[in-house]
Structures are given as C-alpha cells and as structure tokens.
Coordinates of C-alpha atoms and ligand atoms in Angstrom, one line a residue:
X20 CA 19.9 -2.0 -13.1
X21 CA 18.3 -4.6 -10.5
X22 CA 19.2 -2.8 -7.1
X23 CA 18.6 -4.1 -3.5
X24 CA 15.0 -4.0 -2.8
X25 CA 13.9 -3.7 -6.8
X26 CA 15.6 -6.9 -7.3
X27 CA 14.0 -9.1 -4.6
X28 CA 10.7 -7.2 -6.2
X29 CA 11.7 -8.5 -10.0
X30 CA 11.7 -11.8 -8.4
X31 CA 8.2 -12.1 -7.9
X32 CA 7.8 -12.1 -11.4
X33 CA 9.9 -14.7 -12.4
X34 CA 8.1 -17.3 -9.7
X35 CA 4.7 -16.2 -11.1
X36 CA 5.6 -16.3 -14.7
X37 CA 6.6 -19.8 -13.9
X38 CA 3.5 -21.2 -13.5
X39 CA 1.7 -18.8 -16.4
X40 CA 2.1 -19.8 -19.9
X41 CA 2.9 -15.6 -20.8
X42 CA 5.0 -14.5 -24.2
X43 CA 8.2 -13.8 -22.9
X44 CA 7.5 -10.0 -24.5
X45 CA 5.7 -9.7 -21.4
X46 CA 8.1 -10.5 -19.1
X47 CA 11.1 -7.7 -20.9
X48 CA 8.4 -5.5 -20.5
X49 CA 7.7 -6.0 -16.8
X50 CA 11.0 -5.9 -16.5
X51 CA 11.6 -2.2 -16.2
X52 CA 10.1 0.7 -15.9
X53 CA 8.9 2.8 -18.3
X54 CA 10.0 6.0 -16.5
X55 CA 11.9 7.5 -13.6
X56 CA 12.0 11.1 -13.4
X57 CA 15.0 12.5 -10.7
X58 CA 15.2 16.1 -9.1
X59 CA 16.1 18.0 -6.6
X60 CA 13.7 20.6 -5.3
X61 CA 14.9 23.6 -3.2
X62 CA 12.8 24.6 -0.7
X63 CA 12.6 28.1 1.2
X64 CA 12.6 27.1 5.0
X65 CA 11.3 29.5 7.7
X66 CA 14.5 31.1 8.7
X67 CA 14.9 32.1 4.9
X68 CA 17.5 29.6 4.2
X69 CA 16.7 27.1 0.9
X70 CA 17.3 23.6 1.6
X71 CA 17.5 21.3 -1.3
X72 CA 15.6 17.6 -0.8
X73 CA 15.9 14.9 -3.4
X74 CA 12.8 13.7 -4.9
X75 CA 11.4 11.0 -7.6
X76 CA 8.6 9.8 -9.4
X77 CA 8.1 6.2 -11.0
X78 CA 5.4 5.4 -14.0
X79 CA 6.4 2.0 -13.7
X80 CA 4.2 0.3 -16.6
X81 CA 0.7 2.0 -18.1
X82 CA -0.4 -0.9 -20.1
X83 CA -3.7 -1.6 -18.5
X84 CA -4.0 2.8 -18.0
X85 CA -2.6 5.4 -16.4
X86 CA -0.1 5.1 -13.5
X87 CA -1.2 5.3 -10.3
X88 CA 0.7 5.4 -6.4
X89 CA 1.4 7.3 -3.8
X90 CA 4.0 9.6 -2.8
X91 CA 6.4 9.0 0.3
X92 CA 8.4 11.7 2.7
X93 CA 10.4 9.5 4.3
X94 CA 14.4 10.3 5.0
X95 CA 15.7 7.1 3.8
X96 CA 13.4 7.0 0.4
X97 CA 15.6 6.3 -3.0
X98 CA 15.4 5.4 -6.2
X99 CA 15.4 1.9 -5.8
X100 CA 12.2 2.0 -2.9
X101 CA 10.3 4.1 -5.3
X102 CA 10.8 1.9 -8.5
X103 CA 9.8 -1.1 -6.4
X104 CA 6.7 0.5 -5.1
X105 CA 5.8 1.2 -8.3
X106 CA 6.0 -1.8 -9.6
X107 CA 4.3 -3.6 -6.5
X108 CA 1.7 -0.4 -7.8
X109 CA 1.9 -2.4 -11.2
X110 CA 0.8 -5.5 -10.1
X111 CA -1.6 -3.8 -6.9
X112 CA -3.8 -2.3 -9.3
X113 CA -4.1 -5.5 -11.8
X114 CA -4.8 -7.3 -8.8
X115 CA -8.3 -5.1 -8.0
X116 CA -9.0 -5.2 -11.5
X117 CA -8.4 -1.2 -12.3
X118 CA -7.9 0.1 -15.0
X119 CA -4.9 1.7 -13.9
X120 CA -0.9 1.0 -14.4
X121 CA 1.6 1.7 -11.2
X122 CA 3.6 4.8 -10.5
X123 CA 5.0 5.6 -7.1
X124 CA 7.0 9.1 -5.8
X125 CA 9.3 10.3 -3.1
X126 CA 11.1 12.9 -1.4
X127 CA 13.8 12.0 1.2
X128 CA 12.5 14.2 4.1
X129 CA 12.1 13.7 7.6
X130 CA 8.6 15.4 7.4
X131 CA 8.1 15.5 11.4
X132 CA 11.5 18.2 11.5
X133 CA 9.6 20.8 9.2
X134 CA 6.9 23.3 10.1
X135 CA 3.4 23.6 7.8
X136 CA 4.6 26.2 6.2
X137 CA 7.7 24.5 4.8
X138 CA 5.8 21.0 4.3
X139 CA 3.6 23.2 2.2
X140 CA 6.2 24.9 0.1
X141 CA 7.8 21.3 0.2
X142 CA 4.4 19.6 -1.5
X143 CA 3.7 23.1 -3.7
X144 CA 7.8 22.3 -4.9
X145 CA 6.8 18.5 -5.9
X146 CA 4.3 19.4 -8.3
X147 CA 5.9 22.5 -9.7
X148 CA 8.6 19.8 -10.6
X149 CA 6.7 16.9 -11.4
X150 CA 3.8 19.0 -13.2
X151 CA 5.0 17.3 -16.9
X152 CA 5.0 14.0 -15.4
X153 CA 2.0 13.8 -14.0
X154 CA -1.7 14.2 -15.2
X155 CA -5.5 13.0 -14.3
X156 CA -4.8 10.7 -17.6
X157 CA -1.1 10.1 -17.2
X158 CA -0.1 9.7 -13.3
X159 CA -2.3 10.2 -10.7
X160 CA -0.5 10.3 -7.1
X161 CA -1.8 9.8 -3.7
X162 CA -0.7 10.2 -0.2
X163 CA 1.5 7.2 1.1
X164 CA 3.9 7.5 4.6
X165 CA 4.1 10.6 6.3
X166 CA 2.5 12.2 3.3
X167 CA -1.8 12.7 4.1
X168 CA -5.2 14.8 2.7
X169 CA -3.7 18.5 3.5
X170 CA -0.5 17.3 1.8
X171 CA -2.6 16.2 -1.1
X172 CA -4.9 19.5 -1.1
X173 CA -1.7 21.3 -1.9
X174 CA -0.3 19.1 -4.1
X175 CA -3.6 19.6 -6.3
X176 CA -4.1 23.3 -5.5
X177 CA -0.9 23.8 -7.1
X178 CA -1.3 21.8 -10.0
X179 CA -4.9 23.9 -11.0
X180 CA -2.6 26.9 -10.4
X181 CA -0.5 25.9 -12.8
X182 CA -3.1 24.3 -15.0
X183 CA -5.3 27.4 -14.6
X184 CA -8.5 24.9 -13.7
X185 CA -9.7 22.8 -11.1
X186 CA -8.2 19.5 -11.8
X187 CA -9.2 17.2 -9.1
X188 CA -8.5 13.8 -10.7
X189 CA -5.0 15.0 -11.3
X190 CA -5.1 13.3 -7.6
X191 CA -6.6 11.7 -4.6
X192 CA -7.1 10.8 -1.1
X193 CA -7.8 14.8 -0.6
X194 CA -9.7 16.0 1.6
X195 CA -13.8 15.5 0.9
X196 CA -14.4 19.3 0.7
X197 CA -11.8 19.4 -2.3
X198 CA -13.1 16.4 -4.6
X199 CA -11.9 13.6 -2.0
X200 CA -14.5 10.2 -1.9
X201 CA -16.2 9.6 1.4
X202 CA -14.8 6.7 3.0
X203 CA -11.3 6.9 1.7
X204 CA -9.8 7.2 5.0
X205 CA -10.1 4.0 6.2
X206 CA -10.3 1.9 3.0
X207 CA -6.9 0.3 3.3
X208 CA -7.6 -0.9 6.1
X209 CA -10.8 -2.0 5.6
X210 CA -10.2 -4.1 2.3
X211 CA -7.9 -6.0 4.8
X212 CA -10.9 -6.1 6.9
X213 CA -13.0 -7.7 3.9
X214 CA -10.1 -9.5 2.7
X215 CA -10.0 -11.3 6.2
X216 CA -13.6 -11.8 6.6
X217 CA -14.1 -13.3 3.0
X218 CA -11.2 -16.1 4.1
X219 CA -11.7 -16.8 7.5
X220 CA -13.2 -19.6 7.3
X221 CA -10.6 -21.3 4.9
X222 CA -7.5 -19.9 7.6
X223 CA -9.4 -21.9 10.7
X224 CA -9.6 -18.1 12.3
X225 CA -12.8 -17.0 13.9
X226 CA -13.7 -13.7 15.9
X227 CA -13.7 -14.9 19.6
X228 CA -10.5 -16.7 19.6
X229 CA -8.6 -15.0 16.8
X230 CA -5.4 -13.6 18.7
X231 CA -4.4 -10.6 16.9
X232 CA -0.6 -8.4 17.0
X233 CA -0.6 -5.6 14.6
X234 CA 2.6 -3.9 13.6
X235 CA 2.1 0.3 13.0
X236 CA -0.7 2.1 14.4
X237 CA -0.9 4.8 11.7
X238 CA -3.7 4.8 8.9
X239 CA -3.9 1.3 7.9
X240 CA -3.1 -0.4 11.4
X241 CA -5.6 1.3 13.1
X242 CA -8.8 1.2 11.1
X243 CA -8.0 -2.4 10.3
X244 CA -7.6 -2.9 14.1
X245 CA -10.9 -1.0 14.8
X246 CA -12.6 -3.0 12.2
X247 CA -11.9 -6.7 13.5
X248 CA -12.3 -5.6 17.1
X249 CA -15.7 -4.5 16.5
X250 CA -16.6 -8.1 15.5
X251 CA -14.7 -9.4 18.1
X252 CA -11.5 -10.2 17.0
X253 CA -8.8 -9.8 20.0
X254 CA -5.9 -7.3 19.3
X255 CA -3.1 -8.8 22.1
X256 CA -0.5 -6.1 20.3
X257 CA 0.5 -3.4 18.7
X258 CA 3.0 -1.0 17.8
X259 CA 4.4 2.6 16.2
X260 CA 7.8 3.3 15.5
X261 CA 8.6 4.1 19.1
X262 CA 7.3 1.8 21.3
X263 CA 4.9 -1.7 21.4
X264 CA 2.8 -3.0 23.9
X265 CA 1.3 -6.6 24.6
X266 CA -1.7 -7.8 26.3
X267 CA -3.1 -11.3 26.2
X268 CA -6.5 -9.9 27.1
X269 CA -6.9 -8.1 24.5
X270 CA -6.7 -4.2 24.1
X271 CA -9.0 -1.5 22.8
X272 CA -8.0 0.2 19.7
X273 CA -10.0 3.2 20.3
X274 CA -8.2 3.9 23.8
X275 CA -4.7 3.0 22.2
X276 CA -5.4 5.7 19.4
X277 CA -7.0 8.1 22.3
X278 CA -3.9 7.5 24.1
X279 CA -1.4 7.8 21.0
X280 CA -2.5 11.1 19.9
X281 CA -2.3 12.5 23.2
X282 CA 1.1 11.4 24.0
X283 CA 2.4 10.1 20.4
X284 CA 3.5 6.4 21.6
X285 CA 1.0 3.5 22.2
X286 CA 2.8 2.3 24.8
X287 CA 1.1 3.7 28.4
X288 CA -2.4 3.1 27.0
X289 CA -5.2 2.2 29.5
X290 CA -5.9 -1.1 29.2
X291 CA -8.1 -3.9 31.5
X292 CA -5.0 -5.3 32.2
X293 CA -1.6 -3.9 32.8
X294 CA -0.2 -4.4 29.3
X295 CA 3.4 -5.7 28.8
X296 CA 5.9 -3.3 26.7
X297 CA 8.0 -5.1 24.5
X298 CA 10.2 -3.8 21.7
X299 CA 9.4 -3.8 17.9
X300 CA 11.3 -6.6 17.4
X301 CA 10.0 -8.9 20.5
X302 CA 6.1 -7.9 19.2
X303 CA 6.6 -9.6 16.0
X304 CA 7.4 -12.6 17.7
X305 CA 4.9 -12.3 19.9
X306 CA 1.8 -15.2 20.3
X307 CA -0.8 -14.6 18.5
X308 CA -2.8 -16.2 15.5
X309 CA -2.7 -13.4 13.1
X310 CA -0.2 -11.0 12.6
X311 CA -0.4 -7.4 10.5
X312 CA 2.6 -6.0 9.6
X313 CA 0.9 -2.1 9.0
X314 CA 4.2 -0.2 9.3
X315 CA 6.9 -0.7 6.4
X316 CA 8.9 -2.7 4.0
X317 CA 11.2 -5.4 5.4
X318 CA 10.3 -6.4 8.6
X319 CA 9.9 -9.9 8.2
X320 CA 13.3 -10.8 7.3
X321 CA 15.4 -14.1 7.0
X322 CA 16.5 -13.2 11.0
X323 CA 12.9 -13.6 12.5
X324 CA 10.8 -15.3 10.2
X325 CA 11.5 -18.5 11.7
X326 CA 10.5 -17.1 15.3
X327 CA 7.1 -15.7 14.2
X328 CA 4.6 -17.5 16.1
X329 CA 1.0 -16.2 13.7
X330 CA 0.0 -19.2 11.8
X331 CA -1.5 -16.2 9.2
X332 CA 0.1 -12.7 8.2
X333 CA -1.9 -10.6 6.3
X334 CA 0.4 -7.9 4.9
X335 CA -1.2 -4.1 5.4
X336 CA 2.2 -2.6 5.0
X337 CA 3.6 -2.7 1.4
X338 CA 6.4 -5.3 1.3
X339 CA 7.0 -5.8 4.7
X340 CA 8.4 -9.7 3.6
X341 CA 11.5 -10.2 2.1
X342 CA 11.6 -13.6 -0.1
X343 CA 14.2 -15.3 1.6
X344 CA 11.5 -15.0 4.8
X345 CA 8.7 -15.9 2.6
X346 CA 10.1 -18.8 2.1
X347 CA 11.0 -20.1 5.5
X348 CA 7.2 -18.6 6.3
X349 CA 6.4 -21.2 3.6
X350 CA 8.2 -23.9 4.8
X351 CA 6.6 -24.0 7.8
X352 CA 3.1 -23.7 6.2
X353 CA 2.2 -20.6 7.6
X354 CA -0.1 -18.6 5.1
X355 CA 0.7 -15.1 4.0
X356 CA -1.8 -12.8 2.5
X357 CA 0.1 -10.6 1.0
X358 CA 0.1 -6.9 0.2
X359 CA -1.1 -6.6 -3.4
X360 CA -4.1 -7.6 -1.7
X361 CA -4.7 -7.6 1.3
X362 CA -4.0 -3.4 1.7
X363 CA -5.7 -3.1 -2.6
X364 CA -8.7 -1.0 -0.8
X365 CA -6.8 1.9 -0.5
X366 CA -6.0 2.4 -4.4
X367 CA -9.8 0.8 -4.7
X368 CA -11.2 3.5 -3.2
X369 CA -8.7 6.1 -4.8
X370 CA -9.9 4.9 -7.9
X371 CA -13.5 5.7 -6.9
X372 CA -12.6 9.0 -6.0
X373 CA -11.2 9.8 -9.4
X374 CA -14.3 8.0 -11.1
X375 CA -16.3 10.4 -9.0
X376 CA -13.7 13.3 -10.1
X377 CA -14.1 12.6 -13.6
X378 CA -18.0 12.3 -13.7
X379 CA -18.5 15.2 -11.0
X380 CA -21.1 12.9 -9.2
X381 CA -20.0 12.1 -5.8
X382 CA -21.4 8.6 -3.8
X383 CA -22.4 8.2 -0.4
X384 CA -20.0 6.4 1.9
X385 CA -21.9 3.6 2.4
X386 CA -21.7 3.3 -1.4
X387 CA -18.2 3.6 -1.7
X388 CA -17.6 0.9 1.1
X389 CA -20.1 -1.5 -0.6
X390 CA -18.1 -1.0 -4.2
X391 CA -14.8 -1.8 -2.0
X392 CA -16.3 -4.9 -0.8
X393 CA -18.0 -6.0 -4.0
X394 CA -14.5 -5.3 -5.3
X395 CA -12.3 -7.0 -3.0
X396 CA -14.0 -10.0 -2.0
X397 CA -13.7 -11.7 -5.2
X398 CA -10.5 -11.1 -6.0
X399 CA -9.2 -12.7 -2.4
X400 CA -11.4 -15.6 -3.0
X401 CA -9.8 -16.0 -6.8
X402 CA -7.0 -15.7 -5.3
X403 CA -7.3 -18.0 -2.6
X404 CA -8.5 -20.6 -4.7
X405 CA -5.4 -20.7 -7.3
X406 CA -3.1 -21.1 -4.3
X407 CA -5.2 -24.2 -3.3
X408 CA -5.9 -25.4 -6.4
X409 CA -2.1 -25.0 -8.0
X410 CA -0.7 -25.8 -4.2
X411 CA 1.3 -22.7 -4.3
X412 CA 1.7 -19.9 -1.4
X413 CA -0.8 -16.6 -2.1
X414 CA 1.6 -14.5 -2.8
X415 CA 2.7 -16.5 -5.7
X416 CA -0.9 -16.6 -6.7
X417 CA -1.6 -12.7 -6.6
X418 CA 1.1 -12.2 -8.7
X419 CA -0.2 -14.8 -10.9
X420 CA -3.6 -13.4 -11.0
X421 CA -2.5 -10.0 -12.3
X422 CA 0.2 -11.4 -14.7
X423 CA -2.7 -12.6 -16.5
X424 CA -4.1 -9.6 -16.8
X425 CA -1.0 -7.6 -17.5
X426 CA -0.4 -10.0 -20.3
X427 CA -3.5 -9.6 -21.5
X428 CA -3.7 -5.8 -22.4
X429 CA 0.4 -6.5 -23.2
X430 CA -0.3 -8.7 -26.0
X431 CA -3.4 -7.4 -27.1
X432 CA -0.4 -5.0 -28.6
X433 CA 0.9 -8.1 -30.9
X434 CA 3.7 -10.1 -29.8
X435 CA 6.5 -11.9 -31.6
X436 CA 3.9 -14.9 -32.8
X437 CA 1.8 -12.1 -34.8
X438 CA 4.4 -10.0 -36.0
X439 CA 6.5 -13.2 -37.5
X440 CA 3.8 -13.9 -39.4
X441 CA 4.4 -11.0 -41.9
X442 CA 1.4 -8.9 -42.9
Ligands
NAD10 P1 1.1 6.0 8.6 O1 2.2 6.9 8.5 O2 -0.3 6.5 8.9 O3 1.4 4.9 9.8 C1 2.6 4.2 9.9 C2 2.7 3.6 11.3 O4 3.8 2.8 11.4 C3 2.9 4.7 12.3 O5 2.1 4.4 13.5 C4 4.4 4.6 12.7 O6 4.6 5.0 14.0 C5 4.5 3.1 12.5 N1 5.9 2.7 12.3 C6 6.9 3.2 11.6 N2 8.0 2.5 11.7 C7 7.8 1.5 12.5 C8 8.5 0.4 13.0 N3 9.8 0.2 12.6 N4 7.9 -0.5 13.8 C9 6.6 -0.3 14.2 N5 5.9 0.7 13.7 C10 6.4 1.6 12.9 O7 1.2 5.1 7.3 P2 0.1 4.2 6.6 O8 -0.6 5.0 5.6 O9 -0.7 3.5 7.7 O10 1.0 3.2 5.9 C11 1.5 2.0 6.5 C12 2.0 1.0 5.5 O11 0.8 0.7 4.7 C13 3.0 1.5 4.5 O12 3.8 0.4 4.1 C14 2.2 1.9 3.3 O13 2.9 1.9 2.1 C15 1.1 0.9 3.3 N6 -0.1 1.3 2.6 C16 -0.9 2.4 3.1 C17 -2.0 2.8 2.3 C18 -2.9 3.9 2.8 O14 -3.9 4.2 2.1 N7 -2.6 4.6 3.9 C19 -2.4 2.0 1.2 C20 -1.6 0.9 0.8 C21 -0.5 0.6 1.6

C-alpha cells in the first residue's frame, strides 16, 4: 500500500516512535488511513463539452476529532500526494494541540486553463460528490494550492444547497462576509513568523543580519516575507514557479508582490539594486542564513541538499524535504524547522474560524492573531526543547510531540494490555 511519497511520509513515524515508549496498537493504527474516497467528477465546460477530472478525499485518522485539510487543484495531484497530506494533516493538527484529526483532498486540474465559470461548476462538482464524506463534525476542508476563499464560498454554498441550511463550519478559510475568521489570510505565514520569532535567539539569527531566500511567493511566502521584513529581517530572494530573483541588498516584498500581480513573475521587480535572476534551482542554493521553502513538496532533495548554503530552513511549504535530504541537512548540522510547524497557523486559525462558526460569535483580528500566537509559541518552544534535550533534529521532535498525543486519545480506547486482562 506504501507508495512513493506516502512511504517516505510513513517513515516519520517509525523514527519518532523510536524514541516514544507508544503501544504498538498505535503505530497499526497510524499506519493507514481510515478512508479514501475516489471519483471522477464531470464537469460542463463553456463550449458545452463535459470534461471528466479525477478527484479524492483522505480522512486520514479522527482519533483526536474530526478530519481536517485542505483541498488541492493541482494537475499532477494523486492518490498517494493526498493520503500523505493527510496524514502530515494527522500529525499538523496534534502538533497545535486541535482537537481535530487529518483529512486532505484533490482534483488533478490545471486550475489556471479554466474560466470562473467552470472552476465554479468544478468546486460546485466536488461537493455534490464528496457531500457524504464530509461534514462540520466529520471533515472539514479548506483551501490549499491553486484552491482560495471564492473557491471555498462555493464549495460551502453548495453544501447548504444541498443541506437546505447555512452550514458554515462544514468549511473554512471563506471569505469574511460568508462566516470566514478575520485574519485567516495571512496566518500561515504568520505562525512561521511567530514560530521564527519565538526561536531566534536559540538559531543565532537576529533581524539586521538575518539573510533571508524564500521559495514561492503565493499565500504563505509572501505574508511570511512581509512579516520578517517589517522587523527588519533582509529577504536577498525569492521565487514563483516561473522565475527567481536575487539581491544581496535586500528586496521589498511589497514591491515584488506589486510587481507580481501586475506582470505575474517576480522576476523584473524594482529593486534598490539591480537584482540578479537566477533559476529555481540556483535560488535554493543561494547565500543566505535562512531559507523558506513556501512553494511545494520535494524540493529539497538528496541532489541539492548538500549545496544549500542556509544554516536554518523553516519549512512553509508542506513537505518540501525529502528524508534522504533531511539527513544530509542533518549531518551537516543545519537546523530544520519543519512544516507540521512551522506553516500550523494556517489550520490554527481555520480552527478559529470554525470555533467562531459553531458559536456564531465572530473575534476581532487582533484577537484571532493573539490566539495564533498564544498557540503557536509554545508548541515551537516544546518542541525546540525536546530536540535539545533528546539531541535529536526538530523534525524528529514534532513528530514526537504529537505521537504523544495521538497515543493518548488512541489508547484512551484500551489497548492490548487492558483487553488481556479479561473483564
Ligand atoms: P499559493 O498557490 O498561494 O502559492 C504557491 C507559490 O509557489 C506561487 O507563488 C507559485 O508561483 C510558487 N511555485 C509553484 N511552484 C514553484 C516552484 N517549482 N518553484 C518556485 N515557486 C513555485 O500556495 P500557498 O497557499 O502559499 O501554499 C504554498 C505551500 O504552503 C504549499 O505546500 C501548501 O501546502 C503550504 N501550506 C499553505 C497553507 C495556506 O494556508 N495557504 C497552509 C499550510 C501549508
């Protein structure tokens, strides 16, 4: 059953459950998923043909509550991306301490080819054929790549059509005028904000010297950037999926995103400097001190990770590591935060938005983004700490910190030990 990306996943848990004494009921469990539903929705496209796109959804394990995760349009997403996602979701959401399992979805689509109207009847398709599977109690999606608020407005405007009631829990990151939390945005990219603030101290990085190169200038990439460069962090780099540029003065995020939405690249963007274009690949081996993959899984790969230069990589993107890098990353003591962390604000805050759902009382944003920090914070320092204290890398650590929680509420059911002892 263990597939290419879902395997490497899987193995996570085997290095964490190492250093955990856990009933090995908790491990078979963790295993697998608990369910992975498959279909094919046919879509009506503008020129009245139907075109048929193939679509999942993963409730990976519900243990600590329902499942919770995004849902992708990407034209390479499969079966095997989803399950993983949705069991990094698993161990994401025990990491910030929800009370939420992990679920993930997908459609293979090249979103960017089709018009509104057929990304509408596209998102309206989803939920007519996910509608049994998911629920404001059961799975609660979310947007993820290439998937965003309007995408979600539909999503949840179909399922109270087909509910016949408002159900806004049923999912979130929509937009605020439909049930969606203030400050929701931005909150992936600012838990890695709080994340890097709460650590700095213990990585040696500080705001005037900190040499940053950031990977994908979409959601996460860019608030995060935003964030540290308001406090003075330097951003020498950045990217998107079609160009990168490079300068050691440091640029401006705001003019990069001015510039990016007006042409679509980053690359031409004014900067004090004329800044160097490089290619993806040349960026992530770039100098700098800190580096944010923010774009997608597998980037840092056995190939490069002995050439990245960044002492630090905090990991916005979900997976963007492979372990075979993590472990030459490792062996040349460079610290990775990794993504069960260090991008947890955006399910933090999605969880806040389905709190707010549920009790029909909405927060201010300054609420919300205290919460997120009051949240995050101690989780990265828990974390932190069990890496120093049990000398192993963070990543090892994050998944140890939620396998103790996903044991507990496991064998709170009753493992072998209580059921051998007879009634
Ligand atoms: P997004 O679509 O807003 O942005 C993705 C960015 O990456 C775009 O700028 C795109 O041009 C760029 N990109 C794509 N392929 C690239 C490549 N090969 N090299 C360089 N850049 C490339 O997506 P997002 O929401 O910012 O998500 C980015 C990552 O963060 C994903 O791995 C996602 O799963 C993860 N993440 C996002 C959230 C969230 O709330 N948005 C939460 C948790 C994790």
């Amino acid at each position: 059953m263990a597939t290419a990306l879902f395997g490497k996943a899987r193995k996570r848990l085997k290095a964490a459950a190492k250093h955990l004494s856990v009933h090995p009921d908790v491990i078979e469990k963790l295993r697998y998923p608990k369910e992975t539903l498959a279909t094919t929705l046919l879509v009506r496209m503008d020129d009245g043909s139907r075109r048929a796109f193939k679509a999942w959804r993963c409730r990976y394990d519900d243990s600590r509550g329902p499942t919770k995760g995004g849902i992708r349009y990407h034209p390479k997403v499969n079966l095997d991306e989803v399950m993983t996602l949705a069991f990094w979701m698993t161990f994401k959401c025990a990491v910030a301490n929800l009370p939420y399992g992990g679920g993930k979805g997908g459609v293979a689509v090249d979103a960017k080819k089709l018009s509104r109207m057929e990304l509408e009847r596209l998102s309206r398709a989803y939920v007519q054929a996910f509608a049994r599977f998911i629920g404001p109690d059961r799975d609660i999606p979310a947007p993820d790549m290439y998937t965003n608020g309007i995408v979600m407005a539909w999503m949840a405007d179909e399922y109270s059509v087909m509910t016949d009631q408002p159900n806004p829990a049923v999912i979130t990151g929509k937009p605020v005028a439909l049930g969606g939390s203030l400050g929701r945005e931005d909150a992936t990219g600012r838990g890695g904000y709080y994340v890097l603030r709460q650590l700095e101290q213990d990585l040696g990085l500080s705001p005037p010297k900190g040499r940053v190169v950031i990977q994908g200038f979409g959601n996460a990439g860019f608030h995060f950037a935003r964030l540290i460069h308001a406090d003075g962090y330097r951003i020498v780099g950045v990217s998107d999926s079609r160009s990168a540029i490079y300068d050691p003065d440091g640029l401006d995020p705001l003019a990069v995103e001015e510039h990016k939405q007006k042409t679509g690249r980053v690359a031409g963007a004014p900067t004090a400097r004329k800044a160097r274009e490089l290619s993806n690949a040349e960026l992530l081996e770039a100098e700098c001190d800190l580096l944010v993959p923010a774009a997608m899984e597998n980037q840092i790969v056995l190939e490069n990770a002995a050439s990245i230069k960044a002492r630090i990589i905090l990991e916005l993107a979900n997976g963007p590591t492979t372990p075979a890098a993590d472990a030459v990353l490792n062996r040349a003591g460079k610290l990775v935060i990794p993504d069960i962390l260090a991008n947890s604000g955006g399910v933090t805050v999605s969880y806040f938005e389905w709190v707010q759902n549920k009790a029909g009382y909405y927060w201010s944003e300054d609420d919300v983004q205290q919460r997120l920090k009051k949240n995050i914070e101690p989780e990265a320092r828990r974390i932190f700490d069990l890496h120093y204290q049990k000398g192993i890398d963070m990543r090892t650590a994050a998944y140890v910190h939620a396998l103790q929680r996903l044991a507990a509420s496991i064998e709170a059911h009753g493992t072998k030990a209580y059921f051998a002892r007879g009634s």
